[in-house]
mmCIF file of C-alpha atoms in Angstrom:
data_model
loop_
_atom_site.group_PDB
_atom_site.id
_atom_site.type_symbol
_atom_site.label_atom_id
_atom_site.label_comp_id
_atom_site.label_asym_id
_atom_site.label_seq_id
_atom_site.Cartn_x
_atom_site.Cartn_y
_atom_site.Cartn_z
ATOM 1 C CA MET A 1 -63.834 168.375 226.494
ATOM 2 C CA PRO A 2 -62.587 164.884 227.508
ATOM 3 C CA LEU A 3 -59.763 163.360 225.483
ATOM 4 C CA SER A 4 -61.980 160.494 224.299
ATOM 5 C CA ILE A 5 -64.365 163.018 222.692
ATOM 6 C CA LYS A 6 -61.444 164.877 221.093
ATOM 7 C CA LEU A 7 -60.094 161.617 219.661
ATOM 8 C CA SER A 8 -63.520 160.670 218.362
ATOM 9 C CA LYS A 9 -63.832 163.998 216.560
ATOM 10 C CA ILE A 10 -60.342 163.630 215.075
ATOM 11 C CA GLN A 11 -61.150 160.091 213.891
ATOM 12 C CA VAL A 12 -64.165 161.454 212.015
ATOM 13 C CA GLU A 13 -62.379 164.490 210.534
ATOM 14 C CA PHE A 14 -58.966 162.977 209.779
ATOM 15 C CA LYS A 15 -57.867 162.408 206.190
ATOM 16 C CA SER A 16 -54.421 161.278 205.063
ATOM 17 C CA ASN A 17 -53.276 161.222 201.474
ATOM 18 C CA LYS A 18 -51.594 158.235 199.921
ATOM 19 C CA SER A 19 -48.722 160.308 198.638
ATOM 20 C CA ARG A 20 -46.167 157.506 198.260
ATOM 21 C CA TYR A 21 -45.866 155.246 195.240
ATOM 22 C CA ASN A 22 -44.575 151.684 195.180
ATOM 23 C CA SER A 23 -43.163 151.170 191.694
ATOM 24 C CA PHE A 24 -42.705 147.427 192.242
ATOM 25 C CA GLY A 25 -46.344 146.813 193.186
ATOM 26 C CA LYS A 26 -47.641 149.815 191.205
ATOM 27 C CA TYR A 27 -49.847 151.294 193.937
ATOM 28 C CA ASN A 28 -50.090 154.400 196.094
ATOM 29 C CA PHE A 29 -49.856 154.147 199.864
ATOM 30 C CA ARG A 30 -49.572 156.329 202.950
ATOM 31 C CA SER A 31 -46.658 156.258 205.361
ATOM 32 C CA ALA A 32 -46.464 157.013 209.071
ATOM 33 C CA GLU A 33 -44.961 160.369 208.101
ATOM 34 C CA ASP A 34 -48.000 161.126 205.898
ATOM 35 C CA ILE A 35 -50.324 160.310 208.784
ATOM 36 C CA LEU A 36 -48.365 162.475 211.233
ATOM 37 C CA GLU A 37 -48.333 165.368 208.772
ATOM 38 C CA GLY A 38 -52.111 165.048 208.390
ATOM 39 C CA LEU A 39 -52.533 165.195 212.179
ATOM 40 C CA LYS A 40 -50.731 168.507 212.726
ATOM 41 C CA PRO A 41 -53.802 170.749 212.229
ATOM 42 C CA PHE A 42 -55.583 168.906 215.065
ATOM 43 C CA ASN A 43 -52.876 169.708 217.609
ATOM 44 C CA GLN A 44 -53.919 173.327 217.978
ATOM 45 C CA LYS A 45 -57.585 172.818 217.119
ATOM 46 C CA TYR A 46 -58.175 170.306 219.939
ATOM 47 C CA GLY A 47 -55.255 170.971 222.315
ATOM 48 C CA VAL A 48 -53.630 167.589 221.770
ATOM 49 C CA TYR A 49 -50.385 166.143 220.540
ATOM 50 C CA PHE A 50 -49.371 162.729 219.227
ATOM 51 C CA THR A 51 -46.387 160.532 220.026
ATOM 52 C CA ILE A 52 -44.995 157.267 218.738
ATOM 53 C CA SER A 53 -42.697 155.018 220.732
ATOM 54 C CA GLU A 54 -41.309 151.551 220.266
ATOM 55 C CA ASP A 55 -40.210 148.640 222.412
ATOM 56 C CA TYR A 56 -38.197 145.656 221.281
ATOM 57 C CA LEU A 57 -39.080 142.137 222.366
ATOM 58 C CA MET A 58 -37.327 138.885 221.525
ATOM 59 C CA SER A 59 -40.218 136.460 221.462
ATOM 60 C CA HIS A 60 -40.333 132.871 220.256
ATOM 61 C CA ASP A 61 -37.104 133.161 218.259
ATOM 62 C CA LEU A 62 -38.513 136.132 216.342
ATOM 63 C CA PRO A 63 -37.591 139.731 217.091
ATOM 64 C CA VAL A 64 -40.728 141.803 217.617
ATOM 65 C CA ILE A 65 -41.232 145.559 217.606
ATOM 66 C CA ILE A 66 -44.122 146.895 219.655
ATOM 67 C CA SER A 67 -45.082 150.298 218.261
ATOM 68 C CA LYS A 68 -47.235 152.547 220.420
ATOM 69 C CA ALA A 69 -49.172 155.532 219.108
ATOM 70 C CA ALA A 70 -50.651 157.905 221.643
ATOM 71 C CA ILE A 71 -52.748 161.030 221.781
ATOM 72 C CA HIS A 72 -52.066 163.370 224.713
ATOM 73 C CA ASP A 73 -54.395 166.063 226.056
ATOM 74 C CA VAL A 74 -52.433 169.210 226.968
ATOM 75 C CA GLU A 75 -55.235 170.428 229.248
ATOM 76 C CA SER A 76 -55.647 167.348 231.427
ATOM 77 C CA ASP A 77 -52.530 165.201 230.908
ATOM 78 C CA SER A 78 -54.847 162.368 229.770
ATOM 79 C CA VAL A 79 -53.385 159.861 227.318
ATOM 80 C CA ILE A 80 -54.941 157.244 225.043
ATOM 81 C CA GLU A 81 -52.433 154.733 223.693
ATOM 82 C CA VAL A 82 -52.714 151.824 221.263
ATOM 83 C CA LYS A 83 -50.202 149.237 220.077
ATOM 84 C CA ALA A 84 -49.233 147.418 216.933
ATOM 85 C CA ILE A 85 -46.956 144.396 217.064
ATOM 86 C CA VAL A 86 -44.727 143.582 214.114
ATOM 87 C CA GLY A 87 -42.294 140.718 213.678
ATOM 88 C CA VAL A 88 -38.907 141.455 212.133
ATOM 89 C CA ASP A 89 -38.137 139.202 209.160
ATOM 90 C CA LEU A 90 -34.373 138.709 209.434
ATOM 91 C CA VAL A 91 -34.200 136.413 206.400
ATOM 92 C CA GLN A 92 -36.007 138.652 203.936
ATOM 93 C CA LYS A 93 -34.222 138.403 200.627
ATOM 94 C CA GLY A 94 -32.203 141.468 199.668
ATOM 95 C CA MET A 95 -32.354 143.160 203.089
ATOM 96 C CA GLN A 96 -29.595 143.726 205.594
ATOM 97 C CA THR A 97 -30.528 143.460 209.300
ATOM 98 C CA PRO A 98 -30.810 147.259 209.812
ATOM 99 C CA GLN A 99 -33.119 147.477 206.782
ATOM 100 C CA ALA A 100 -35.321 144.669 208.142
ATOM 101 C CA PHE A 101 -35.648 146.451 211.494
ATOM 102 C CA GLY A 102 -36.284 149.794 209.789
ATOM 103 C CA SER A 103 -38.957 148.302 207.559
ATOM 104 C CA ALA A 104 -40.689 146.602 210.504
ATOM 105 C CA SER A 105 -40.445 149.819 212.534
ATOM 106 C CA SER A 106 -42.047 151.900 209.773
ATOM 107 C CA TYR A 107 -44.779 149.309 209.286
ATOM 108 C CA GLY A 108 -45.473 149.130 213.041
ATOM 109 C CA LYS A 109 -45.681 152.918 213.417
ATOM 110 C CA LYS A 110 -48.068 153.164 210.473
ATOM 111 C CA TYR A 111 -50.388 150.499 211.859
ATOM 112 C CA ALA A 112 -50.267 151.800 215.433
ATOM 113 C CA LEU A 113 -51.380 155.186 214.103
ATOM 114 C CA GLY A 114 -53.988 153.432 211.975
ATOM 115 C CA ASN A 115 -55.321 151.649 215.064
ATOM 116 C CA LEU A 116 -55.494 154.920 217.019
ATOM 117 C CA LEU A 117 -57.189 156.839 214.218
ATOM 118 C CA LEU A 118 -59.378 154.009 212.865
ATOM 119 C CA ILE A 119 -57.761 154.128 209.443
ATOM 120 C CA ASP A 120 -59.179 151.216 207.479
ATOM 121 C CA ASP A 121 -56.115 149.544 205.990
ATOM 122 C CA THR A 122 -58.176 147.114 203.926
ATOM 123 C CA GLN A 123 -58.579 149.820 201.300
ATOM 124 C CA ASP A 124 -54.841 150.455 201.232
ATOM 125 C CA ALA A 125 -53.118 148.502 198.463
ATOM 126 C CA ASP A 126 -50.044 148.334 200.707
ATOM 127 C CA ALA A 127 -52.051 146.094 203.045
ATOM 128 C CA SER A 128 -53.471 143.798 200.391
ATOM 129 C CA ASN A 129 -50.761 143.633 197.732
ATOM 130 C CA THR A 130 -49.198 140.168 197.491
ATOM 131 C CA HIS A 131 -46.389 141.358 195.171
ATOM 132 C CA GLY A 132 -47.251 138.519 192.817
ATOM 133 C CA LYS A 133 -47.295 135.874 195.542
ATOM 134 C CA THR A 134 -50.341 133.786 196.321
ATOM 135 C CA GLU A 135 -51.794 133.661 199.809
ATOM 136 C CA PRO A 136 -50.343 130.724 201.795
ATOM 137 C CA VAL A 137 -52.609 128.077 203.251
ATOM 138 C CA LYS A 138 -53.179 128.766 206.949
ATOM 139 C CA ALA A 139 -51.746 126.268 209.409
ATOM 140 C CA LYS A 140 -53.778 124.612 212.118
ATOM 141 C CA LEU A 141 -53.101 126.028 215.586
ATOM 142 C CA THR A 142 -51.379 123.303 217.612
ATOM 143 C CA ALA A 143 -51.498 123.103 221.419
ATOM 144 C CA ASP A 144 -47.978 124.564 221.631
ATOM 145 C CA ALA A 145 -48.857 127.362 219.205
ATOM 146 C CA LEU A 146 -52.034 128.052 221.228
ATOM 147 C CA GLU A 147 -49.901 128.746 224.304
ATOM 148 C CA LYS A 148 -47.725 131.113 222.265
ATOM 149 C CA ALA A 149 -50.866 132.790 220.908
ATOM 150 C CA LYS A 150 -52.100 133.339 224.480
ATOM 151 C CA THR A 151 -48.802 135.022 225.374
ATOM 152 C CA PHE A 152 -48.969 137.099 222.202
ATOM 153 C CA ILE A 153 -52.438 138.421 223.096
ATOM 154 C CA GLU A 154 -51.497 138.999 226.751
ATOM 155 C CA THR A 155 -48.582 141.190 225.611
ATOM 156 C CA GLY A 156 -50.798 143.363 223.419
ATOM 157 C CA GLY A 157 -51.208 141.289 220.259
ATOM 158 C CA SER A 158 -54.545 140.957 218.541
ATOM 159 C CA LEU A 159 -56.731 137.953 217.865
ATOM 160 C CA GLU A 160 -57.129 139.214 214.279
ATOM 161 C CA THR A 161 -53.375 138.835 213.726
ATOM 162 C CA ILE A 162 -53.549 135.223 214.879
ATOM 163 C CA LYS A 163 -56.630 134.580 212.717
ATOM 164 C CA GLY A 164 -54.664 135.916 209.751
ATOM 165 C CA LYS A 165 -51.941 133.324 210.262
ATOM 166 C CA TYR A 166 -53.793 130.276 211.604
ATOM 167 C CA ASP A 167 -56.961 128.348 210.836
ATOM 168 C CA LEU A 168 -58.629 128.466 214.280
ATOM 169 C CA THR A 169 -61.364 126.266 215.676
ATOM 170 C CA LYS A 170 -64.386 127.854 217.383
ATOM 171 C CA GLU A 171 -63.039 126.595 220.724
ATOM 172 C CA GLN A 172 -59.641 128.246 220.136
ATOM 173 C CA ILE A 173 -61.313 131.525 219.173
ATOM 174 C CA THR A 174 -63.378 131.392 222.384
ATOM 175 C CA ILE A 175 -60.276 130.746 224.522
ATOM 176 C CA LEU A 176 -58.256 133.530 222.898
ATOM 177 C CA SER A 177 -61.068 136.088 222.873
ATOM 178 C CA LYS A 178 -61.408 135.783 226.670
ATOM 179 C CA LEU A 179 -57.848 137.041 227.226
#
């Protein structure tokens, strides 16, 4: 059975509990570790295994972690890999630098796995909780920021991430979606 079929079957069958609790935001969430634990039964069932790796990129004065989640087929050496790109907030109140990198790393791993397994994070309170903060008004995408957005997409970033941060024109969406 091709790896793409195996992954499709796993995406349909996979369930991961939200076994963690955030006492500050008062919600349950799943971690990368929860997802990996939920994947273990599929290793033997489908002859696959999963890996997570990370690369570090200093981009536009913001450290970025590129998390990669992959499924490997033990029978054919085929691999399907997806990425999640996460910026590291070095000025987050109450966090030392190692904690900021660790937090971004955990977040990136979780979302790379979510991308691979089609986990809908919109139903996860961890994805939607504002911790009492209101949603900021989106900035317009300037010409300079458009060039940075192009680079971001060319290095594996998603248009949806840019849409989440900027108010894009139809022309900008067309330009970025062609990359």
